[in-house]
PDB file of C-alpha atoms and ligand atoms in Angstrom:
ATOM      1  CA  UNK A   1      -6.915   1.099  63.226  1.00 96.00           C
ATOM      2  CA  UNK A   2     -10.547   0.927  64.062  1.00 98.00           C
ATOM      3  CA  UNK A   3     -12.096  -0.181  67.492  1.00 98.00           C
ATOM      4  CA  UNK A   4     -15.385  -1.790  67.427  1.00 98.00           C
ATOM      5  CA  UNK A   5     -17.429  -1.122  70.279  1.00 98.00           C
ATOM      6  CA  UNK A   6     -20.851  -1.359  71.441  1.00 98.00           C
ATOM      7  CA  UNK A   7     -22.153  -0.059  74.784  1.00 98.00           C
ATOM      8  CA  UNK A   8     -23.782  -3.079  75.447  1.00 98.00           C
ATOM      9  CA  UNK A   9     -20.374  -4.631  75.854  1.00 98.00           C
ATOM     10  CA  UNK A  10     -20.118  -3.598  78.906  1.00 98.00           C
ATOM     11  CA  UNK A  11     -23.835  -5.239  80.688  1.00 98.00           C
ATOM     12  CA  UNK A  12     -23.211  -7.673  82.616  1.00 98.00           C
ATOM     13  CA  UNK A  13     -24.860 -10.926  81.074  1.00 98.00           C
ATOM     14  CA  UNK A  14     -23.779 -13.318  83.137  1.00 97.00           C
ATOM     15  CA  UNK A  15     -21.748 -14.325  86.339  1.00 96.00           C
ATOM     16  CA  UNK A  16     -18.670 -15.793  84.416  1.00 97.00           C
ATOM     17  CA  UNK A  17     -15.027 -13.920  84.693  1.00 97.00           C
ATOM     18  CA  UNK A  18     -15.774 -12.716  81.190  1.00 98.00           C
ATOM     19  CA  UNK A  19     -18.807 -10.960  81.925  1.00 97.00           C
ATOM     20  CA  UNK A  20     -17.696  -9.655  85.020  1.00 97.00           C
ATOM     21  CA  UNK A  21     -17.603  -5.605  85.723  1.00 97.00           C
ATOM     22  CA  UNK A  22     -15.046  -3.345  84.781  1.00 97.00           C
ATOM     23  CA  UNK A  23     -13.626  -5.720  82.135  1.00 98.00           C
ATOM     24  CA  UNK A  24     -14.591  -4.095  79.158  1.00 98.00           C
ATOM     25  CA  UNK A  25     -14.445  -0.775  80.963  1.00 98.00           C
ATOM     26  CA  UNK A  26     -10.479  -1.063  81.778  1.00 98.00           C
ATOM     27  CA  UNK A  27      -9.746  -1.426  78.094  1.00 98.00           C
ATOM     28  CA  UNK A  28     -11.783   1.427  76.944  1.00 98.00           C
ATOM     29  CA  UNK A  29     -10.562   3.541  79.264  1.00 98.00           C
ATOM     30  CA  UNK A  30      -6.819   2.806  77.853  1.00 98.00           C
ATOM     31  CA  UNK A  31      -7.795   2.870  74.058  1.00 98.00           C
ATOM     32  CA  UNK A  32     -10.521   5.317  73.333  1.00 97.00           C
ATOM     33  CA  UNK A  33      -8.339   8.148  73.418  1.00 98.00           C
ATOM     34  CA  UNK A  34      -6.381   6.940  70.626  1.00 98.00           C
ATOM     35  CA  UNK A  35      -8.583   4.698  68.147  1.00 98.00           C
ATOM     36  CA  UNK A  36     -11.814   6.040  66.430  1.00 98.00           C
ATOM     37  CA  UNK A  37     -14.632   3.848  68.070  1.00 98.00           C
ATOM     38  CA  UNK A  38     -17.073   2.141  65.433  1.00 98.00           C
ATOM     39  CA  UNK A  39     -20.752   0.456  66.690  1.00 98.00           C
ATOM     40  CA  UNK A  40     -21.899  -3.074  65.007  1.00 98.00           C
ATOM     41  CA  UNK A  41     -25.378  -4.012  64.738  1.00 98.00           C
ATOM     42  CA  UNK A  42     -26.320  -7.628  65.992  1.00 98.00           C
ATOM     43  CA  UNK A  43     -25.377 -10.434  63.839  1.00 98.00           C
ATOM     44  CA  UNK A  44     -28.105 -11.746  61.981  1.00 98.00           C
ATOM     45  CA  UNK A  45     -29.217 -15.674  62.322  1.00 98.00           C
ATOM     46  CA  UNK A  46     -28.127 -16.360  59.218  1.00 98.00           C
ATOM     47  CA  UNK A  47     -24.820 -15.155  60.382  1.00 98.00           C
ATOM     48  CA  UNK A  48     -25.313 -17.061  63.030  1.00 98.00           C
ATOM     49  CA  UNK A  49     -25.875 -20.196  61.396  1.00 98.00           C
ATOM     50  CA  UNK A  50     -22.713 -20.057  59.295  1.00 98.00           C
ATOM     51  CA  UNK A  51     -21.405 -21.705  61.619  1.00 98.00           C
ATOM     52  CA  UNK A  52     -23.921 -22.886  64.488  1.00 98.00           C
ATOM     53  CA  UNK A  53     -26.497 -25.242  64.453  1.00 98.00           C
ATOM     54  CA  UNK A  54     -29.910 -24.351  64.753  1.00 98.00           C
ATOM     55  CA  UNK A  55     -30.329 -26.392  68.558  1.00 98.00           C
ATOM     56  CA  UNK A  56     -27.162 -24.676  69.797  1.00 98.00           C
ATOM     57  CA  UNK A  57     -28.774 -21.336  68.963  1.00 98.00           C
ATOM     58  CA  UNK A  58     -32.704 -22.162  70.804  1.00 98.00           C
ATOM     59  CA  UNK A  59     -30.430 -23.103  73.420  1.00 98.00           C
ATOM     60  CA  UNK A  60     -28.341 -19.701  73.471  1.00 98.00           C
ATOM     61  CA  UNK A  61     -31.698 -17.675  72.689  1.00 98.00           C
ATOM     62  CA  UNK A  62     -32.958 -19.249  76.059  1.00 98.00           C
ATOM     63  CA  UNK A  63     -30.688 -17.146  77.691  1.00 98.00           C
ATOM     64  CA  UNK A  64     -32.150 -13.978  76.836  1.00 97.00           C
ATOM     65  CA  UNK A  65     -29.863 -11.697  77.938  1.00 98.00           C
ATOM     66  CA  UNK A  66     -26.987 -13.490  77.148  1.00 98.00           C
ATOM     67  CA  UNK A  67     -28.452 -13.658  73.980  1.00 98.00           C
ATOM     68  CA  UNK A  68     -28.891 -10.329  72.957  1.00 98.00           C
ATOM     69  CA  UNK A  69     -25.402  -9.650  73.869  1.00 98.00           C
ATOM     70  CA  UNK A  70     -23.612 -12.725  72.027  1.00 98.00           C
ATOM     71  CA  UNK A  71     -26.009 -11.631  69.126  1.00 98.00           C
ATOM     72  CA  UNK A  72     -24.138  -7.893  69.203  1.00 98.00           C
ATOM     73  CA  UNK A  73     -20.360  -9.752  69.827  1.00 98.00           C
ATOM     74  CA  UNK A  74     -20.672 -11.482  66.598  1.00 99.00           C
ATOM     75  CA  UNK A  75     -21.592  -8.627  64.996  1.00 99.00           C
ATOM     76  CA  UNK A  76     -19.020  -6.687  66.376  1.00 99.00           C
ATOM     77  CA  UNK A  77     -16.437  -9.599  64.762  1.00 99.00           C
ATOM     78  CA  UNK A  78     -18.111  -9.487  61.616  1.00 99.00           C
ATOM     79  CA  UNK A  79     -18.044  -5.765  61.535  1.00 98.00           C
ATOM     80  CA  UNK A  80     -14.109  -5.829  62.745  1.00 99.00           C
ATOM     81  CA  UNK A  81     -13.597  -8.234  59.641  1.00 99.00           C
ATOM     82  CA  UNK A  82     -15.078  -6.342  56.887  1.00 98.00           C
ATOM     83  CA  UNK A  83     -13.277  -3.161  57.883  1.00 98.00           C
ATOM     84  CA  UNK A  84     -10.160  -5.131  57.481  1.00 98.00           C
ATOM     85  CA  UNK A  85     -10.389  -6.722  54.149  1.00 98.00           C
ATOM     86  CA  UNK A  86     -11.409  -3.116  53.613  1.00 97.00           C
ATOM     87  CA  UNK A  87      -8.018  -2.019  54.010  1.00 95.00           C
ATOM     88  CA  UNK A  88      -8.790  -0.725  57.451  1.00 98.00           C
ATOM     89  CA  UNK A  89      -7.297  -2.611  60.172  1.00 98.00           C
ATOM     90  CA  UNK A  90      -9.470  -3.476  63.159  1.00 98.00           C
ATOM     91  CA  UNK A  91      -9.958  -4.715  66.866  1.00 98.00           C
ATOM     92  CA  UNK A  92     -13.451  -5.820  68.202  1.00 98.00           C
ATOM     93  CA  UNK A  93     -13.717  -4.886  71.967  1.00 98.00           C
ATOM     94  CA  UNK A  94     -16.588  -7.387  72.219  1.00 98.00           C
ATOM     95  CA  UNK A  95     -17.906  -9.541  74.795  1.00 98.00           C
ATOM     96  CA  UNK A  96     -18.808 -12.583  75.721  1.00 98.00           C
ATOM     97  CA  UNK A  97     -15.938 -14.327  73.894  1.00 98.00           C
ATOM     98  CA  UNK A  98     -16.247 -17.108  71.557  1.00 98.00           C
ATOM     99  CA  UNK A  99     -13.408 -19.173  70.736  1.00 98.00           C
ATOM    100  CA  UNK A 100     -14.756 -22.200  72.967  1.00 98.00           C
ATOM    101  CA  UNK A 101     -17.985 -22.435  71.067  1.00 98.00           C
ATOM    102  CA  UNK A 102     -18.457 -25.385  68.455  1.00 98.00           C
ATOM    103  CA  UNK A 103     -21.173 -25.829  65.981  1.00 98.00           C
ATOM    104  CA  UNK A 104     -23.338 -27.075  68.516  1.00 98.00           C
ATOM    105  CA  UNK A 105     -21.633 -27.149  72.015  1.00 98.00           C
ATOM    106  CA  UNK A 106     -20.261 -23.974  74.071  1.00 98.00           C
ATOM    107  CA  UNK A 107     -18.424 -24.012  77.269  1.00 97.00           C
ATOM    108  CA  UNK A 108     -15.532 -21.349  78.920  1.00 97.00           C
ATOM    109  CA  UNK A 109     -17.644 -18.298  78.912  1.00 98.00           C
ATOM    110  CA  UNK A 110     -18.549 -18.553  75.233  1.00 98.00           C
ATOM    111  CA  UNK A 111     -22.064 -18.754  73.280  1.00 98.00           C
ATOM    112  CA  UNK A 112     -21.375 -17.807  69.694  1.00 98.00           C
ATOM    113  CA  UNK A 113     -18.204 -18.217  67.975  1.00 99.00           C
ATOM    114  CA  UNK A 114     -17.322 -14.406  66.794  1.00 99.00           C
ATOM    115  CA  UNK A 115     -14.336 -15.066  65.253  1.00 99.00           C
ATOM    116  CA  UNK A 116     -15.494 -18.671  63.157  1.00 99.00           C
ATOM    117  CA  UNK A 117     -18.526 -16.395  62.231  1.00 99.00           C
ATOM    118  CA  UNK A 118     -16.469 -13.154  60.616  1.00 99.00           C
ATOM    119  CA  UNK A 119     -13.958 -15.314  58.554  1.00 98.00           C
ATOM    120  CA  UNK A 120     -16.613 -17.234  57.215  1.00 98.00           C
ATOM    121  CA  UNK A 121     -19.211 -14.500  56.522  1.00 98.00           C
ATOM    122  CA  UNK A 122     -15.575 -12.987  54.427  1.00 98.00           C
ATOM    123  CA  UNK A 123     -15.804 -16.807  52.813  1.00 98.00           C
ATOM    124  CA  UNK A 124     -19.244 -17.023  51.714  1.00 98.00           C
ATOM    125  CA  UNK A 125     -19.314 -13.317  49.840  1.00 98.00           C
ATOM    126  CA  UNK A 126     -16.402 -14.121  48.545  1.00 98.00           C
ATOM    127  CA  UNK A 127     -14.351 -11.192  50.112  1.00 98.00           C
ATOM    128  CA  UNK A 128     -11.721 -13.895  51.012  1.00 98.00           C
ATOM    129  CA  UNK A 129     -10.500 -17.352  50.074  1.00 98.00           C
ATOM    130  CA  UNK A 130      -7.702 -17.900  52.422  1.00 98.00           C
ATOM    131  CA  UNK A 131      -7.353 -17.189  56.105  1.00 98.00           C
ATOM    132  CA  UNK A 132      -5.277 -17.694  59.089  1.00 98.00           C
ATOM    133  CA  UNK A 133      -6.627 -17.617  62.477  1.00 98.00           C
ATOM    134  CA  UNK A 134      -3.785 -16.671  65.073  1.00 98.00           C
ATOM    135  CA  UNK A 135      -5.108 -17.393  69.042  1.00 98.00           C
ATOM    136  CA  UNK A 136      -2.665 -16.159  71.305  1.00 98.00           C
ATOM    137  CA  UNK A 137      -5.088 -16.809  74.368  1.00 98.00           C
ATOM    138  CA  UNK A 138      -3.942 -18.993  77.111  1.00 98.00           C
ATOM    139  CA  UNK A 139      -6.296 -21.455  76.419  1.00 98.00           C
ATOM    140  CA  UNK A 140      -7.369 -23.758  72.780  1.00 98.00           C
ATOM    141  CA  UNK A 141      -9.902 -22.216  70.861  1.00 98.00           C
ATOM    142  CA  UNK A 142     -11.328 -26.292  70.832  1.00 98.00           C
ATOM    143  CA  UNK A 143     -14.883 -24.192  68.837  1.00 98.00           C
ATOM    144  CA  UNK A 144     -12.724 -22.804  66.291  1.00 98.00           C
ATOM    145  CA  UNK A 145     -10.151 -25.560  65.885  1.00 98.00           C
ATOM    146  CA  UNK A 146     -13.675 -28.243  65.503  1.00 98.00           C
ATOM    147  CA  UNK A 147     -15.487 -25.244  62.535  1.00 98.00           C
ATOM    148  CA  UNK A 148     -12.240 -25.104  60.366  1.00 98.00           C
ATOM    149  CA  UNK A 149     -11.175 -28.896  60.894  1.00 97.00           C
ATOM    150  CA  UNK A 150     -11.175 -30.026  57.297  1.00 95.00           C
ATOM    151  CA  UNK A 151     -11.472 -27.049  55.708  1.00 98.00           C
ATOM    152  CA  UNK A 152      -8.137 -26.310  54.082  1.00 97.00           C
ATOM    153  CA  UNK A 153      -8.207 -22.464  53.404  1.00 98.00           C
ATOM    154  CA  UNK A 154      -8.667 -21.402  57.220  1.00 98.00           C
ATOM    155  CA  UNK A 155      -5.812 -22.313  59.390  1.00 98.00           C
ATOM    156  CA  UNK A 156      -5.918 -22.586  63.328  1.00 98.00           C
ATOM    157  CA  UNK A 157      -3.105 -22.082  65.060  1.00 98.00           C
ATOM    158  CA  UNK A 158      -3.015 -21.893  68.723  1.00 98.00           C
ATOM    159  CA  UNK A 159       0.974 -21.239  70.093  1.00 98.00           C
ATOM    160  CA  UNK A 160       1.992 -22.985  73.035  1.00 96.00           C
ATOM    161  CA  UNK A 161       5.794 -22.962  75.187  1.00 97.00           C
ATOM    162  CA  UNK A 162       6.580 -22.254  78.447  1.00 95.00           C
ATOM    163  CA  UNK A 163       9.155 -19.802  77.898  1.00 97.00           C
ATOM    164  CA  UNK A 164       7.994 -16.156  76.876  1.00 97.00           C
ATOM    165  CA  UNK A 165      10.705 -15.812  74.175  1.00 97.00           C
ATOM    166  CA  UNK A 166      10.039 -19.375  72.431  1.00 98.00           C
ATOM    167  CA  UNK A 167       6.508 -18.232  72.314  1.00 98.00           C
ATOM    168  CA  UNK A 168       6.745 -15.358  70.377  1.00 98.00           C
ATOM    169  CA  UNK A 169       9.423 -16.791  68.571  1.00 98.00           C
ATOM    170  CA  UNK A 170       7.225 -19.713  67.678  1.00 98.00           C
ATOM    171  CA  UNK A 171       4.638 -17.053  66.109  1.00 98.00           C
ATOM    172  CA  UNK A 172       6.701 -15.657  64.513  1.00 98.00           C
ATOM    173  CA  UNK A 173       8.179 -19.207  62.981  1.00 98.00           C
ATOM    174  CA  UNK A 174       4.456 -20.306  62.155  1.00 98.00           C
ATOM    175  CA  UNK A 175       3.686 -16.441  59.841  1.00 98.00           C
ATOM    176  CA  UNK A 176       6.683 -17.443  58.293  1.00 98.00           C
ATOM    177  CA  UNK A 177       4.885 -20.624  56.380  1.00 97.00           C
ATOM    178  CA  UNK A 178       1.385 -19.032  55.732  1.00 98.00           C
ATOM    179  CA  UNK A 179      -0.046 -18.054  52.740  1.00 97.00           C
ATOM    180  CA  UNK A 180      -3.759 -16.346  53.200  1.00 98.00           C
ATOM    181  CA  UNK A 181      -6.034 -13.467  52.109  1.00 98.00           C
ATOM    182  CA  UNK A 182      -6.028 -12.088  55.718  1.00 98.00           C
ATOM    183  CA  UNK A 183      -5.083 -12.632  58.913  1.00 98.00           C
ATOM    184  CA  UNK A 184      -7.458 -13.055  61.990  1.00 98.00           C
ATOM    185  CA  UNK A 185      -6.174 -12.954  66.063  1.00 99.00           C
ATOM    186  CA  UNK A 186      -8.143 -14.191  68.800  1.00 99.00           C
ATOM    187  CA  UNK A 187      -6.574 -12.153  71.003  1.00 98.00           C
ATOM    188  CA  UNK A 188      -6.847 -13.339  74.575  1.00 98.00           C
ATOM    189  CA  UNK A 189      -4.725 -11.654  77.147  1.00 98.00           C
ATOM    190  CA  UNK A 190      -5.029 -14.403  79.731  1.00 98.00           C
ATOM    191  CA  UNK A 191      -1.519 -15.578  79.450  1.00 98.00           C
ATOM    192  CA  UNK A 192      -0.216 -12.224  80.486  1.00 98.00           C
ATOM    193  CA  UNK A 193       2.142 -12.221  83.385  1.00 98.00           C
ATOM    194  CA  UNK A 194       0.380 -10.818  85.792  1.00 98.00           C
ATOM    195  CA  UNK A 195      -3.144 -12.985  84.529  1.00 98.00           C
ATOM    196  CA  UNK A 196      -3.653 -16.555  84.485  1.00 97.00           C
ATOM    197  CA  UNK A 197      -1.315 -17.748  82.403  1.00 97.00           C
ATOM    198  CA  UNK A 198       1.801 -15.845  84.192  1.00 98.00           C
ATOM    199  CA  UNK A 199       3.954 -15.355  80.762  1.00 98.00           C
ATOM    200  CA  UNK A 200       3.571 -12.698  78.759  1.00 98.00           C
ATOM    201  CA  UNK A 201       4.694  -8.796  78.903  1.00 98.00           C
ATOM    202  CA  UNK A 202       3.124  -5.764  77.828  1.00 98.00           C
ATOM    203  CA  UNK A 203       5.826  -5.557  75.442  1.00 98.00           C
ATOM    204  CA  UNK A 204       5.270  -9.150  74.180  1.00 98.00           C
ATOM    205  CA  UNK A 205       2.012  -8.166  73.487  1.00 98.00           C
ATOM    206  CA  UNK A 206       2.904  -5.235  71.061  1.00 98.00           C
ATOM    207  CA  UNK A 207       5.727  -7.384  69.798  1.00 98.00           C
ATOM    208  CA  UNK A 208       2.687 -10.305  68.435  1.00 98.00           C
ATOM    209  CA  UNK A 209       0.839  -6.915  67.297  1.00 98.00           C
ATOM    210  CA  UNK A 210       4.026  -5.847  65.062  1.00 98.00           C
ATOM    211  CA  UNK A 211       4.461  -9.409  63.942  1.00 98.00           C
ATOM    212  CA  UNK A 212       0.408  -9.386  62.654  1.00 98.00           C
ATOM    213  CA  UNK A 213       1.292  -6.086  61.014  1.00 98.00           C
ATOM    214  CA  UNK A 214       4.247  -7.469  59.606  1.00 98.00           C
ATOM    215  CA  UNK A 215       2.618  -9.879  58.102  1.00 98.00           C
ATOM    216  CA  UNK A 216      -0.237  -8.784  56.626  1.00 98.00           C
ATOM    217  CA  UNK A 217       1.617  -6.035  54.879  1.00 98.00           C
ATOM    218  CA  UNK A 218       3.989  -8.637  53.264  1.00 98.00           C
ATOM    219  CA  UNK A 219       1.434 -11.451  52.156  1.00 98.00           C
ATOM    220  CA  UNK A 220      -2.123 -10.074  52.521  1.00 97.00           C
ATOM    221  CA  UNK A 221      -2.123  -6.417  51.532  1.00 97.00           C
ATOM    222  CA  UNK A 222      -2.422  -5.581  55.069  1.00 98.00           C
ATOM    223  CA  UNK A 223      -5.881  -6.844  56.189  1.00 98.00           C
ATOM    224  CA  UNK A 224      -5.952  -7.565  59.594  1.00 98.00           C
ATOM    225  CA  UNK A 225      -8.161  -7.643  62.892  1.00 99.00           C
ATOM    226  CA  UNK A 226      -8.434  -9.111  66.085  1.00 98.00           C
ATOM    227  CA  UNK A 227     -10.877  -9.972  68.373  1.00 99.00           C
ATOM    228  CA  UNK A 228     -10.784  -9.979  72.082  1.00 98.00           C
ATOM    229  CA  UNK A 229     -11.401 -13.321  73.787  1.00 98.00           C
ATOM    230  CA  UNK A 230      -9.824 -13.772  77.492  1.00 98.00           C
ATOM    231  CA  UNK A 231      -8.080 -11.479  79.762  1.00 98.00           C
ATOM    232  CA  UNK A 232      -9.049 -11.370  83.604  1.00 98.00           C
ATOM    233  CA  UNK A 233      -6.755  -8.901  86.019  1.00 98.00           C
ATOM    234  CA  UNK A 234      -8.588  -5.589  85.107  1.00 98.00           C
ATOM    235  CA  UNK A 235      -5.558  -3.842  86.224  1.00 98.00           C
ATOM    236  CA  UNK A 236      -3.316  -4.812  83.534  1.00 98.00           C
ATOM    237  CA  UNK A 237      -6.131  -5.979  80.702  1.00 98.00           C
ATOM    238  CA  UNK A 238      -6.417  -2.476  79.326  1.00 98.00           C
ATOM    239  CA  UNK A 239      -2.540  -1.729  79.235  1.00 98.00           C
ATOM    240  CA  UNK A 240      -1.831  -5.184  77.355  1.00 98.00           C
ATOM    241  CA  UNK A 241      -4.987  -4.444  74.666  1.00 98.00           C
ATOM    242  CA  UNK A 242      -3.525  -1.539  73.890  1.00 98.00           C
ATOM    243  CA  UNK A 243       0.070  -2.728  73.638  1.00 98.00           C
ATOM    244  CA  UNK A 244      -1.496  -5.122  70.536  1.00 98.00           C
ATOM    245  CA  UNK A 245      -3.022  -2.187  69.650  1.00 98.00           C
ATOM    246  CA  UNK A 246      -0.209  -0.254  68.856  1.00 98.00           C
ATOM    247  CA  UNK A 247       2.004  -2.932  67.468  1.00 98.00           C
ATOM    248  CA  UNK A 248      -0.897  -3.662  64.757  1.00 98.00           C
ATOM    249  CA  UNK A 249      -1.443   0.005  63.831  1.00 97.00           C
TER     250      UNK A 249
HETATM  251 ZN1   ZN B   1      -8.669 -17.957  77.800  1.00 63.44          ZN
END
C-alpha cells in the first residue's frame, strides 16, 4: 500500500472545512510511519477535460490558487489509480476533494472531480473496462453519480442507513453483485462518530477497508485505491484514515 502525497496538500487554498489547517497534517502524522509516501505531478488539462468542460475549468483556473492545488489533487488520484491497476494498492491523501464536482458545476468544497478523472484516464488507455466506485462519505458524490450516469461499465454506489451495522452490512451486500476490473473508494470520513455524520467507528472503518481488500482479491486481481474526500474533526480524521488503511493493505 502506497500513499500519495504532495506537500502542497497541505496550503491552505481556501476558507472551506476542507481546506482548513491541520487536516491533511493529522492524517500524515498517523500514516507516514507506516506507508511509503509517493508525489504526483499536476494533472494535465487533457486530464482534466476527461471529464470537465472547458467553462467549468476558466472558471476553476480563476481561482489561482485553488487552481494549482485541484490541478495537483487530480493528479494525485490519477497517480493513486495507476499504481493500483499496477498491482500496487493505493490511497491519495489529496486535497481539495472532488466528489461534488460535475462536468460543469462544483459545489461542497470541490473543483475537479479526482476520482471521475482517475477511472476514466484507466478507461481511455485502456488499462480498465469495468469499474466500481464505492463512496462511503456522508454525503452523495451528486459530480460523480451525473459523469458515470449512462455509462454502464462504472458503477456509483453511495451506501446509506442509519444504523452502523446495516451500513456496512449493506457494503458488503452491494460487492457481493459487482463484477469490475477494479475497485475505486471515495473515502470520506465525515460519517465517523465523532464527525458529522455521528455513525461510524474506527473499527468500521478498517472493517469497509478489509471488505475493499476482500474484494478486489476475489474479482479484480486485487487493484484497488481510494481517495480521500471528507472528514472534519482533526482529532479523530487521522486515526479513522489509517484504520482504512490497514484493512486495505
Ligand atoms: Zn462529505
Amino acid at each position: 500500500m502506497k500513499v500519495v502525497y504532495h506537500p502542497r496538500y497541505l496550503e491552505v487554498y481556501a476558507s472551506d472545512p476542507a481546506a482548513a489547517p491541520g487536516r491533511i497534517e493529522s492524517i500524515l502524522i498517523e500514516v507516514s510511519p507506516y506507508f511509503e509516501l509517493v508525489t504526483p505531478e499536476p494533472a494535465s488539462i487533457e486530464d482534466i477535460k476527461l471529464t470537465h468542460t472547458d467553462w467549468h475549468i476558466s472558471d476553476v483556473r480563476e481561482m489561482r490558487h485553488t487552481y494549482e492545488v485541484a490541478l495537483l489533487a487530480a493528479g494525485g488520484a490519477i497517480k493513486a489509480a495507476e499504481l493500483a491497476v499496477s498491482g500496487e494498492p493505493a490511497f491519495g491523501l489529496i486535497r481539495p476533494p472532488g466528489h461534488h464536482a460535475s462536468p460543469n458545476s462544483c459545489w461542497g468544497f470541490c473543483f475537479f472531480n479526482n476520482m471521475a478523472i482517475s477511472v476514466e484516464k484507466l478507461r481511455v488507455k485502456g488499462k480498465i473496462k469495468k469499474a466500481v466506485i464505492l463512496d462511503f462519505d456522508l454525503h452523495f458524490g451528486d459530480g460523480t453519480d451525473n459523469i458515470f450516469s449512462g455509462v454502464a461499465d462504472v458503477v456509483y454506489h453511495h451506501p446509506e442507513d442509519r444504523e452502523r451495522q446495516g451500513f456496512v452490512d449493506g457494503i458488503a451486500r452491494f460487492l457481493e453483485k459487482q463484477k469490475a476490473d477494479i475497485i475505486a473508494v471515495s473515502a470520506g470520513f465525515d460519517r465517523g462518530v465523532e464527525d458529522w455524520g455521528g455513525l461510524l467507528t474506527t473499527e468500521d472503518y478498517q472493517t469497509i477497508g478489509k471488505m475493499v481488500k476482500g474484494f478486489s482479491e476475489k474479482v479484480c486481481q486485487g487493484r484497488r485505491y481510494g481517495v480521500l474526500e471528507g472528514g472534519y474533526n482533526h482529532d479523530v480524521l487521522g486515526r479513522n484514515a489509517k484504520a482504512f488503511l490497514d484493512g486495505m493493505t
